[in-house]
Tab-separated table of C-alpha atoms in Angstrom:
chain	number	residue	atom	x	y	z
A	1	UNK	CA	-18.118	6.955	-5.157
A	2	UNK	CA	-19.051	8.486	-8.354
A	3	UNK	CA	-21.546	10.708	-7.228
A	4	UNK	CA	-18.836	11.846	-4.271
A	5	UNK	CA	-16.833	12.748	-7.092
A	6	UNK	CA	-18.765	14.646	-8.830
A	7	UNK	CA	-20.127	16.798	-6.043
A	8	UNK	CA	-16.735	17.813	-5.112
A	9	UNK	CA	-16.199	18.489	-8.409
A	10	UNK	CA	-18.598	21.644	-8.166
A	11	UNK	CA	-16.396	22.795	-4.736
A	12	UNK	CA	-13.533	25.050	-6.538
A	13	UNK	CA	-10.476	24.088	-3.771
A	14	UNK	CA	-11.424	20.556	-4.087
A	15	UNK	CA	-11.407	20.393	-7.817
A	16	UNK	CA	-7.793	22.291	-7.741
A	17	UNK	CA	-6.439	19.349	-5.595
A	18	UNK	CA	-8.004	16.971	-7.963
A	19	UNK	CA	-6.531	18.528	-11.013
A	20	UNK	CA	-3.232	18.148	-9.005
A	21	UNK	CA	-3.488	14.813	-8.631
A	22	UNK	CA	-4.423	14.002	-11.724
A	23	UNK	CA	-1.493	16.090	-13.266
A	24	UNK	CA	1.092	14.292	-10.876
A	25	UNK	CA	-0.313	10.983	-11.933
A	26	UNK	CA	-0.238	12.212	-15.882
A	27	UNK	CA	3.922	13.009	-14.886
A	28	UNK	CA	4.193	9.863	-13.731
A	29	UNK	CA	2.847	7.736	-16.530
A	30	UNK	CA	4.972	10.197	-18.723
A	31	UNK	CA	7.705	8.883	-16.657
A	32	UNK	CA	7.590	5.383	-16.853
A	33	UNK	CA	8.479	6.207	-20.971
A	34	UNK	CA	11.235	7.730	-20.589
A	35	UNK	CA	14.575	5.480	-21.407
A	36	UNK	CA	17.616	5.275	-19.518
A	37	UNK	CA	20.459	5.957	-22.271
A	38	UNK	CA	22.684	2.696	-23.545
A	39	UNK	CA	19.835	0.362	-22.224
A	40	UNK	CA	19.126	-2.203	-24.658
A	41	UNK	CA	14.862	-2.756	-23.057
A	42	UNK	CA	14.465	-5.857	-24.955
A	43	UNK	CA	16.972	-7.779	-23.631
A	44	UNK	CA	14.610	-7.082	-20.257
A	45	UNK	CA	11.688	-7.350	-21.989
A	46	UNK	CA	12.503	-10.814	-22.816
A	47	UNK	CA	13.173	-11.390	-19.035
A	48	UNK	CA	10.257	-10.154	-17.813
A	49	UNK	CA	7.764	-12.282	-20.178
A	50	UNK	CA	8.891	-15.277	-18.410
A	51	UNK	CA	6.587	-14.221	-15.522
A	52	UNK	CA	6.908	-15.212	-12.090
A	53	UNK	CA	7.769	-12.118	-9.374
A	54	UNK	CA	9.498	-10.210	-11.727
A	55	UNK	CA	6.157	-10.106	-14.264
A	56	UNK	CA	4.181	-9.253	-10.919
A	57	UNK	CA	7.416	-6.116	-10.237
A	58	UNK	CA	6.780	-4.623	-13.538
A	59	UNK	CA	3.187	-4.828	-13.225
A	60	UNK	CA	3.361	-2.706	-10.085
A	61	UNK	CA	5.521	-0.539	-11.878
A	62	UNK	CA	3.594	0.182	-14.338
A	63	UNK	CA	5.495	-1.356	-17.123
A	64	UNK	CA	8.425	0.741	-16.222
A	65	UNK	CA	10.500	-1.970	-15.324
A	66	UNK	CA	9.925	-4.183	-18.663
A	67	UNK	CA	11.060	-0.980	-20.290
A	68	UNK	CA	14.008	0.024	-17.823
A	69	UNK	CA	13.135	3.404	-17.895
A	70	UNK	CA	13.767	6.098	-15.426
A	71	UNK	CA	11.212	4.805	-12.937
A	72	UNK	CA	12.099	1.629	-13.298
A	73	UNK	CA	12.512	1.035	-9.345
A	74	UNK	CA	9.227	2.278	-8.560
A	75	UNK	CA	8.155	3.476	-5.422
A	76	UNK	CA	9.319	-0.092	-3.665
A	77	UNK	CA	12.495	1.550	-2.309
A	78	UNK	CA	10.623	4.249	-0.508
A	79	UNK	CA	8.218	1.150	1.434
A	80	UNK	CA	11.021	-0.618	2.697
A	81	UNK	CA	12.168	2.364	4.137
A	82	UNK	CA	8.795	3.167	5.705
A	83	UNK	CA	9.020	-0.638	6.647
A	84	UNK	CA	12.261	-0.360	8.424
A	85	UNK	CA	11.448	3.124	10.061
A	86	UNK	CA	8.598	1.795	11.653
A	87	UNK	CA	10.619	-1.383	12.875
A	88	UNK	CA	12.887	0.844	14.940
A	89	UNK	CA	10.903	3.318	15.906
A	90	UNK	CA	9.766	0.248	18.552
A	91	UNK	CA	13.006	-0.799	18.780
A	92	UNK	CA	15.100	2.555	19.914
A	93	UNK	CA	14.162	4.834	22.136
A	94	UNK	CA	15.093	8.185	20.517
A	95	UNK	CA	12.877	7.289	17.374
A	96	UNK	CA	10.188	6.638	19.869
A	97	UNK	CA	10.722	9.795	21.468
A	98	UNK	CA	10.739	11.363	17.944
A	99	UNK	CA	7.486	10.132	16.946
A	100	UNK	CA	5.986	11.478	20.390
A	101	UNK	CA	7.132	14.553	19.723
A	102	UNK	CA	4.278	15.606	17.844
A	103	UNK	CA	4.630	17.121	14.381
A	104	UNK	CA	8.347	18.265	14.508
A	105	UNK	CA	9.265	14.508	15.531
A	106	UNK	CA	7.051	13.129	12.275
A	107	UNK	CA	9.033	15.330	10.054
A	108	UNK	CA	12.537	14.428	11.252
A	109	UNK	CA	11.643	10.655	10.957
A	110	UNK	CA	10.330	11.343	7.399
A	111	UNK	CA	13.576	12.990	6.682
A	112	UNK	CA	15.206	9.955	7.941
A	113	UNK	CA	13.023	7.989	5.891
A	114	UNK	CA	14.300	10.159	2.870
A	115	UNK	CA	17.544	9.056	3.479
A	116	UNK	CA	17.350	5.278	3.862
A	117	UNK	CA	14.851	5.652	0.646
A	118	UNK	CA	17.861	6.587	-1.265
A	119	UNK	CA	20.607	4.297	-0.194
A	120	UNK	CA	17.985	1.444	-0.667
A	121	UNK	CA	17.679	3.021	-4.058
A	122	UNK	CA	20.658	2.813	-5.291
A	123	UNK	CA	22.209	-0.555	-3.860
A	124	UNK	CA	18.457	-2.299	-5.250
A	125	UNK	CA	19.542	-0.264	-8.770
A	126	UNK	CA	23.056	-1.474	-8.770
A	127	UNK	CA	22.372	-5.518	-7.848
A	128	UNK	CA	19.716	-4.999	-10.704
A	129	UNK	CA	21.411	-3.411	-13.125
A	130	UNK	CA	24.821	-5.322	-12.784
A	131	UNK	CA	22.912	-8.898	-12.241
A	132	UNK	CA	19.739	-8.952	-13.801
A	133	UNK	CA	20.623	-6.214	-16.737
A	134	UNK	CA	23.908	-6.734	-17.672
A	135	UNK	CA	23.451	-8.130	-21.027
A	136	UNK	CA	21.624	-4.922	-21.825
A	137	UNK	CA	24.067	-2.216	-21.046
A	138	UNK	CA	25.853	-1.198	-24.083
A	139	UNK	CA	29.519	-0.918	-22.978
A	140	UNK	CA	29.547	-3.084	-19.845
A	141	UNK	CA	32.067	-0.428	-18.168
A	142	UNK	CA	31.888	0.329	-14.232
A	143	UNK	CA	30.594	3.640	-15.317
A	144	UNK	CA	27.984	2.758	-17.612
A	145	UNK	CA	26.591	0.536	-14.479
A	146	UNK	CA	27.435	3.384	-11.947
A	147	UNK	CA	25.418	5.731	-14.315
A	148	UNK	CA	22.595	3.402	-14.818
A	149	UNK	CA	21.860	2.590	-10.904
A	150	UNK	CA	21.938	6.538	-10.474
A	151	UNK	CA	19.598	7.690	-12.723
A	152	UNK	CA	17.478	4.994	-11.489
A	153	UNK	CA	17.989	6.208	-8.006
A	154	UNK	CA	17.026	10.225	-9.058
A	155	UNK	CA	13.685	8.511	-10.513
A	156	UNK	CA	13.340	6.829	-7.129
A	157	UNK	CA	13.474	9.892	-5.669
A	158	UNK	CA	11.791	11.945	-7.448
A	159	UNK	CA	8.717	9.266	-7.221
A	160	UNK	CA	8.963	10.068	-3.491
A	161	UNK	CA	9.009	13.472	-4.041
A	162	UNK	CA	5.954	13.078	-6.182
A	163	UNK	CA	3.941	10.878	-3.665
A	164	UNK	CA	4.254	13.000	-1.263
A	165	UNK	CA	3.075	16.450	-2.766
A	166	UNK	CA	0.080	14.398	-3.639
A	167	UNK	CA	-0.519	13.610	-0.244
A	168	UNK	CA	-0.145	17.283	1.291
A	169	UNK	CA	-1.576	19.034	-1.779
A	170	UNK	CA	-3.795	16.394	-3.865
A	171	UNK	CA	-6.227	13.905	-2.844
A	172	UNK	CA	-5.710	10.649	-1.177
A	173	UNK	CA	-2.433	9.067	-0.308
A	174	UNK	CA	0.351	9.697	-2.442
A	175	UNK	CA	2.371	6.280	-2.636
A	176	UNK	CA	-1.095	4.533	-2.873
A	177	UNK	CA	-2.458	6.818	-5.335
A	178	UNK	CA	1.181	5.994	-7.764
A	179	UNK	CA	0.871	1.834	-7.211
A	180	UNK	CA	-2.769	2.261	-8.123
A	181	UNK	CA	-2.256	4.231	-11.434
A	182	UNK	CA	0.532	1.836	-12.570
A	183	UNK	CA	-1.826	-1.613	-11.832
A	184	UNK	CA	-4.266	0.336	-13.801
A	185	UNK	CA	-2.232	1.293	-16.879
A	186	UNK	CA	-1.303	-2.880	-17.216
A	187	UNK	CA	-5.183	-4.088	-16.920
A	188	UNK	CA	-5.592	-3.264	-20.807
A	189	UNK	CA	-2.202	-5.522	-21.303
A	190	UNK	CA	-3.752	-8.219	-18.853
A	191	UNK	CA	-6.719	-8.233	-20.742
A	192	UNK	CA	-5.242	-8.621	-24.340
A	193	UNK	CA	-2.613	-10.896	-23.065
A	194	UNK	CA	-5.859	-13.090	-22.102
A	195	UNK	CA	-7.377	-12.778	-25.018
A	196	UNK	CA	-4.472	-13.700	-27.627
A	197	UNK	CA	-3.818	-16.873	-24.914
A	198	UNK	CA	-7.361	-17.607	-25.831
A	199	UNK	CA	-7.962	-17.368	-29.219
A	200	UNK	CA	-4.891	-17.405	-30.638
A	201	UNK	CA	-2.448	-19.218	-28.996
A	202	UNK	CA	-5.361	-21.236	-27.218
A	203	UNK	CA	-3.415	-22.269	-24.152
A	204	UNK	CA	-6.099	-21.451	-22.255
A	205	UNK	CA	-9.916	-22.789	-22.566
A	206	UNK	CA	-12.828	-20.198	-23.383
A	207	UNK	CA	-14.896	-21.426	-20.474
A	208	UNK	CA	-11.763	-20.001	-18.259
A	209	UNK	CA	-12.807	-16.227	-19.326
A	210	UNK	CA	-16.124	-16.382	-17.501
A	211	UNK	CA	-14.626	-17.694	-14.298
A	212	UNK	CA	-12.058	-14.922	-14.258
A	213	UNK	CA	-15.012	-12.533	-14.398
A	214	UNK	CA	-16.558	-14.395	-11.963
A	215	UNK	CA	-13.612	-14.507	-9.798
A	216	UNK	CA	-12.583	-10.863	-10.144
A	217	UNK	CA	-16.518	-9.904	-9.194
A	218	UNK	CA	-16.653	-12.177	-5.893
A	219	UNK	CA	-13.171	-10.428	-4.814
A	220	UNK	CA	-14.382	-6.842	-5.561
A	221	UNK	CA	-17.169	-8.169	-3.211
A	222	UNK	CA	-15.501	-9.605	-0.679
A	223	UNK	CA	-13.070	-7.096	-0.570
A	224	UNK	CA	-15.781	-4.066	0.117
A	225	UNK	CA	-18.253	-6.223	2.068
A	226	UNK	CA	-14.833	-6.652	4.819
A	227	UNK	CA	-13.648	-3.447	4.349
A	228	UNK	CA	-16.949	-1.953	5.491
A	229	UNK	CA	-17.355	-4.341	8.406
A	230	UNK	CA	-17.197	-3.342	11.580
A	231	UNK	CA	-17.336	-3.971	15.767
A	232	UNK	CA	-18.979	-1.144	17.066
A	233	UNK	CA	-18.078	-1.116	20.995
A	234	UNK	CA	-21.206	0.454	22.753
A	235	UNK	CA	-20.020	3.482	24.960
A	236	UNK	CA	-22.210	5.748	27.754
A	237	UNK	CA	-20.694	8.726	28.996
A	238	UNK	CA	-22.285	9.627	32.470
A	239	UNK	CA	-24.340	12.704	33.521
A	240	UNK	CA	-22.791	15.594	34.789
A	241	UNK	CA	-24.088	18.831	36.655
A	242	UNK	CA	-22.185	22.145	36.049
A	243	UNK	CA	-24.214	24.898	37.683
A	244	UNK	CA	-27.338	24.736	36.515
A	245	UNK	CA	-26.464	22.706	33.154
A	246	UNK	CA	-26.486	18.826	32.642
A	247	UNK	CA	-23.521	17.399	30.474
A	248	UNK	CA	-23.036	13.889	28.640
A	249	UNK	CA	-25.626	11.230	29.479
A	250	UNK	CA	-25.707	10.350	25.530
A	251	UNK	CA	-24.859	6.865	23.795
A	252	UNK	CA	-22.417	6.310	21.276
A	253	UNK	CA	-20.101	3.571	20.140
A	254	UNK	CA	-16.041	2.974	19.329
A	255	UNK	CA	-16.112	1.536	15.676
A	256	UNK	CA	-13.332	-1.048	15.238
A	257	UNK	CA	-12.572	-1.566	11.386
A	258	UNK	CA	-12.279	-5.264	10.564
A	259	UNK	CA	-9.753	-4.366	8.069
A	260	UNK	CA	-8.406	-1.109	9.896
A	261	UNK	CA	-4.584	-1.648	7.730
A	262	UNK	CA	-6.218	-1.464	4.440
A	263	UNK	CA	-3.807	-3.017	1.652
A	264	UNK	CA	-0.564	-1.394	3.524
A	265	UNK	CA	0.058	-5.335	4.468
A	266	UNK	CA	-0.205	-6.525	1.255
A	267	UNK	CA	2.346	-3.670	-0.251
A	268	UNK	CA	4.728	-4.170	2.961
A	269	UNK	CA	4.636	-8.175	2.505
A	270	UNK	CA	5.390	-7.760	-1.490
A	271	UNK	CA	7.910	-5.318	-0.842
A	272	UNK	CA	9.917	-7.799	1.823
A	273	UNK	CA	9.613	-10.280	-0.916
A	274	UNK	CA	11.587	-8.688	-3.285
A	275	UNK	CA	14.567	-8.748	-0.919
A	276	UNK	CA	15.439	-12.404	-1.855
A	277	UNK	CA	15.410	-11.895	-5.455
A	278	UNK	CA	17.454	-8.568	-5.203
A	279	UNK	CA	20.061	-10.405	-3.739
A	280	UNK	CA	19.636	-13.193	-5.898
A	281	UNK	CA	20.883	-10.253	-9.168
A	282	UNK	CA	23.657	-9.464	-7.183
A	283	UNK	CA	25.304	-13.118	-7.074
A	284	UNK	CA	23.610	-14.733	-10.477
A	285	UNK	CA	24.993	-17.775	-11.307
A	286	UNK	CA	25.188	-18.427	-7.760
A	287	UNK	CA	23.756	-21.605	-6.034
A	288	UNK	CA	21.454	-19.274	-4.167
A	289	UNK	CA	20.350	-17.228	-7.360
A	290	UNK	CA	19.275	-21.122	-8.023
A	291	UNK	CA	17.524	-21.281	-4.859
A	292	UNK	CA	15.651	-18.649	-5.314
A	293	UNK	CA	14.649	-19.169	-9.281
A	294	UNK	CA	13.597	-22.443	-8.650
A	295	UNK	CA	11.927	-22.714	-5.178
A	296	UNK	CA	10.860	-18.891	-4.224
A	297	UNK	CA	9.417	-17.885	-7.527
A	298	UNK	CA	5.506	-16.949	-7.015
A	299	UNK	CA	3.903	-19.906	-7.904
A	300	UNK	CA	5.828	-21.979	-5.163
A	301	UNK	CA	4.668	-23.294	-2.008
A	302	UNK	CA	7.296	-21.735	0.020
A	303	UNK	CA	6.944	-18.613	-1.376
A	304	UNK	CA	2.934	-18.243	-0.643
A	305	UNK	CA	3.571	-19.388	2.721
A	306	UNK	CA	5.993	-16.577	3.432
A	307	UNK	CA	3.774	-14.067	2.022
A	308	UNK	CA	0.740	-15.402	4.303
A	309	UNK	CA	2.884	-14.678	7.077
A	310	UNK	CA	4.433	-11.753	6.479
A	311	UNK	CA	0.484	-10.305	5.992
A	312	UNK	CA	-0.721	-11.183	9.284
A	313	UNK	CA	2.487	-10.059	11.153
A	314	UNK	CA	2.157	-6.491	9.084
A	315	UNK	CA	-1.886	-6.565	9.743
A	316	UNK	CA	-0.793	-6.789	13.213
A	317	UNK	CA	1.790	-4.697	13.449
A	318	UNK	CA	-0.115	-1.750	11.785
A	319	UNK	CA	-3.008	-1.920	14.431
A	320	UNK	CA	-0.677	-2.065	17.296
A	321	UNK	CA	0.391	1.371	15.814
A	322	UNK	CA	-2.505	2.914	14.780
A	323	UNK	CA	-5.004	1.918	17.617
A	324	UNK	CA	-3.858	2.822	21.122
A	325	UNK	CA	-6.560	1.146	23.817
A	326	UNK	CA	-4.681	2.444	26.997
A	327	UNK	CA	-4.935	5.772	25.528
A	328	UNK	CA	-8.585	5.658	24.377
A	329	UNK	CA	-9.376	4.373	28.037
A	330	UNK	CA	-7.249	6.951	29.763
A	331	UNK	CA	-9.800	9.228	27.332
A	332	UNK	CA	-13.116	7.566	28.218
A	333	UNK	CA	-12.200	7.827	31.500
A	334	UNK	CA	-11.120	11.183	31.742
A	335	UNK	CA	-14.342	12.286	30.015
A	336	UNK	CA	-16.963	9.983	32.084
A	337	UNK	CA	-17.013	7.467	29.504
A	338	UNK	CA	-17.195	3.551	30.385
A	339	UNK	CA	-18.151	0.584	27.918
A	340	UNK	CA	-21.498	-1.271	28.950
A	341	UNK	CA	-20.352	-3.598	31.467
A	342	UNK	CA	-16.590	-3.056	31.757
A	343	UNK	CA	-15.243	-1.021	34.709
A	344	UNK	CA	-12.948	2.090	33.325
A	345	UNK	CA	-9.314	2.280	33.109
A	346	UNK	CA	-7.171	-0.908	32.766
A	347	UNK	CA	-10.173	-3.096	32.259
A	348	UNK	CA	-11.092	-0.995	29.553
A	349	UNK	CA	-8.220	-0.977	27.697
A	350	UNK	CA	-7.363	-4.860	28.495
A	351	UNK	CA	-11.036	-5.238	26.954
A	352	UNK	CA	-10.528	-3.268	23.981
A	353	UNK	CA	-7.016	-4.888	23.421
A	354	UNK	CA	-8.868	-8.186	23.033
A	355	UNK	CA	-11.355	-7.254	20.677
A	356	UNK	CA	-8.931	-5.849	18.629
A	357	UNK	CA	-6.887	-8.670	18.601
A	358	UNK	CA	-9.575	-10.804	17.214
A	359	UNK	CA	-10.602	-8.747	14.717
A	360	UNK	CA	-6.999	-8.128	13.528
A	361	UNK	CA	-7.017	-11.781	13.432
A	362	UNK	CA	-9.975	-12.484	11.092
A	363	UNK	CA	-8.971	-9.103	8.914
A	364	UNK	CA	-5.334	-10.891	8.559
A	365	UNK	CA	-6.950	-14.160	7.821
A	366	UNK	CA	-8.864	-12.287	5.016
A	367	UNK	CA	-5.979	-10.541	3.075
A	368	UNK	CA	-4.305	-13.742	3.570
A	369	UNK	CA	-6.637	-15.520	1.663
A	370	UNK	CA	-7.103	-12.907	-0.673
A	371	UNK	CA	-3.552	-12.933	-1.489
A	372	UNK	CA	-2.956	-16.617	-1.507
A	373	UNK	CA	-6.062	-18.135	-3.171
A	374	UNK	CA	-4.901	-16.434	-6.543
A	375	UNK	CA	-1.451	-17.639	-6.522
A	376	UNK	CA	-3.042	-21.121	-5.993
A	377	UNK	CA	-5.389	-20.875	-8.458
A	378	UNK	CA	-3.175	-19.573	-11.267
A	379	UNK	CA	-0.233	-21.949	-10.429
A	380	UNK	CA	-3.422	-24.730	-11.507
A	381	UNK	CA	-5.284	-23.603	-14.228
A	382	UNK	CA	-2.423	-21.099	-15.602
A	383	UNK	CA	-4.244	-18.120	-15.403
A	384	UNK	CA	-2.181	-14.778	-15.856
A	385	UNK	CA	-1.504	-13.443	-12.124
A	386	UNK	CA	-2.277	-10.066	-13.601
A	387	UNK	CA	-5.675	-11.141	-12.329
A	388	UNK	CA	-4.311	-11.808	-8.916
A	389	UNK	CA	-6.207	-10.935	-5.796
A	390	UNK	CA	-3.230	-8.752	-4.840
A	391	UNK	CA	-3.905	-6.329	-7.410
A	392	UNK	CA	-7.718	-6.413	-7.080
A	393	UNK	CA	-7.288	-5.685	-3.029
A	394	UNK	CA	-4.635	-2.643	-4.274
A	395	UNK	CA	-7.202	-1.096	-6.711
A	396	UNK	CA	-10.319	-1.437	-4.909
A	397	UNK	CA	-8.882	-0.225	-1.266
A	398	UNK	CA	-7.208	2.271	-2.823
A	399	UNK	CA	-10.548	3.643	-4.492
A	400	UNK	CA	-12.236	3.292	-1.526
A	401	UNK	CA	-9.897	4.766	0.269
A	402	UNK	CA	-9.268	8.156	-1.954
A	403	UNK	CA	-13.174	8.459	-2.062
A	404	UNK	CA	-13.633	8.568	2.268
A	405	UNK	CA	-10.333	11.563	1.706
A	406	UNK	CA	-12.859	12.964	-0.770
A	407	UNK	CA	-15.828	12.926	1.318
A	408	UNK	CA	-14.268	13.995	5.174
A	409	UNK	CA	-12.465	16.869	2.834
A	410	UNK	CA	-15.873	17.862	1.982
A	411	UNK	CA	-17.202	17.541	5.506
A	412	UNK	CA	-14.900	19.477	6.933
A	413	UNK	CA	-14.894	22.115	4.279
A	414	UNK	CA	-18.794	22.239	5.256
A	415	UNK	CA	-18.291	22.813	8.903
A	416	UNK	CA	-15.658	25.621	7.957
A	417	UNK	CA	-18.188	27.257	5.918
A	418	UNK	CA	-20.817	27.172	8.434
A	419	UNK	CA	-18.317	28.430	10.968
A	420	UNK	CA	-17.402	31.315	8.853
């Protein structure tokens, strides 16, 4: 990864889209400092320390949400969205006629997408602010609350904004690329946090720091050893005779990602989870705001189940977007292609549907345990979730992930060179 870096360093439209990035990022964490007026942050502050989903919300905020600044809502708003865009785009017709419209029909659902970002924005901002933040608005007027959950929204929106010049003019995926930076910016917190729990308070035994390590290295592993892995489906494409030239007759292969959805999942499943305890601000006090505080915080059983499941259907759901077998066997067909052994057409597709299917199933499995194990292991021996597999499977796909953007923009700015 680091050498892919620093060979398209040296390439001079590469580097400008990495200096982009980098400055959008810089904005960002600029950003997350900036108060909202007549907020009193400690009061929050205090909040937050207790842990639980809320520690793991400002974590993925980058702090921002301890602080209640600007972009204290993060980019979550903009995921559901994407979440609930996607859901009825199979559901209705016209969005599914939208997104087969090509490029004009991508762009009108992402303006749609716009639009339910912000009204998500701002009814999250205002259950927030009027349940969970009440004590620290100075005034406690309708106003001062109205004013609050809209300047919230703008830095919603502007986030979007922001994620998604990265993605046309920067490097690597925009909303990924913003989650990543703010898990980053909290690792130095994690790891001082760790170290006053262990020396000074000394809740927490000195033989536990190794084991993190440990823990963190095998995940890292794990997660780049799956991420790799793949079923390569062993294709022939048949000989044909144009005048006095032969076509095809060569070998090649399908390759079917074990983890084709990446950490999308995990953000989608997170993002779902946060509905409960949104609701939960809006009606404190409430005997579900007691539900919810007592058995669907993030170290219960109920709450880890949920998540599990929510994974796997999102794993799922992703591939059954993203890979299309009827339509690469219409193409395999069309071009003389055939799998070893399968007849073309339906029994092509109804073969690659399978694999798929069981490789989505041991990828879902995967995050699933990725995701889960942590929570398990930190509701036992109290270790900080700031260490959670969650995070590790964010930062690690999304490096890996930037770096193949990195090296296919190089590729292809190869093959334009030699076609010049």
């Amino acid at each position: 990864m680091f050498d892919t870096l620093k060979n398209a360093w040296r390439i001079k439209d590469i580097r400008q889209k990495i200096i982009f990035t980098i400055v959008m990022l810089f904005i960002y964490r600029v950003g997350t400092y900036v108060p909202i007026p007549g907020v009193d942050s400690s009061y929050i502050q205090a909040i937050v320390e207790k842990g639980g989903l809320l520690g793991f919300f400002d974590m993925i905020t980058g702090g921002a949400f301890a602080n209640y600044t600007i972009f204290a809502m993060g980019i979550t708003p903009y995921i559901n969205s994407s979440i609930i865009m996607q859901l009825l785009t199979v559901a209705i017709p016209k969005l599914e006629e939208l997104a087969k419209e090509g490029e004009d029909g991508r762009k009108k659902i992402a303006q749609y997408t716009r639009y339910v970002t912000i009204i998500l924005a701002f009814i999250q901002s205002l259950g927030i602010t009027y349940g969970l933040a009440r004590g620290a608005i100075v005034g406690g007027t309708f106003f001062s609350y109205f004013l609050v959950a809209l300047t919230l929204t703008a830095g919603t929106a502007f986030l979007m904004w922001m994620g998604e010049q990265i993605t046309d003019k920067g490097i690597g995926n925009g909303i990924s690329l913003l989650i990543f930076a703010s898990i980053v910016s909290r690792l130095p917190v994690a790891i001082a946090t760790t170290i006053q729990r262990t020396f000074v308070a000394k809740v927490q035994s000195v033989w536990s720091l190794p084991l993190i390590i440990v823990f963190a290295v095998l995940l890292i592993a794990g997660v780049i050893y799956v991420d790799l892995g793949e079923r390569r489906i062993p294709v022939q494409y048949s000989k044909r005779v144009v005048g006095r030239k032969v076509y095809g007759g060569q070998s090649t292969h399908i390759p079917m990602k074990v983890n084709a959805s990446g950490v999308l999942p995990i953000i989608f499943a997170i993002s779902i989870l946060s509905f409960p305890q949104t609701i939960a601000l809006l009606v404190p006090n409430s005997g579900f705001a007691n539900w919810v505080g007592s058995h669907f915080n993030q170290g219960s059983a109920l709450y880890a189940i949920i998540y599990g499941l929510l994974i796997i259907f999102f794993t799922y759901f992703y591939t059954q977007i993203t890979f299309n077998p009827v339509e690469i066997a219409n193409n395999l067909k069309q071009y003389g292609g055939f799998v070893m052994g399968i007849r073309p057409g339906k029994p092509t597709a109804e073969y690659l549907s399978r694999i798929s299917n069981r490789i989505t199933f041991v990828g879902s499995l995967f995050l699933t345990a990725i995701a889960i194990i942590p929570i398990i292991a930190s509701a036992v021996a109290k270790i900080p979730m700031y260490f959670g597999g969650t995070a590790i499977l964010i930062l690690v796909g999304v490096a890996m992930e930037t770096s193949r953007e990195l090296e296919s923009q190089m590729l292809m700015r190869h093959y334009k060179g030699f076609l010049k």
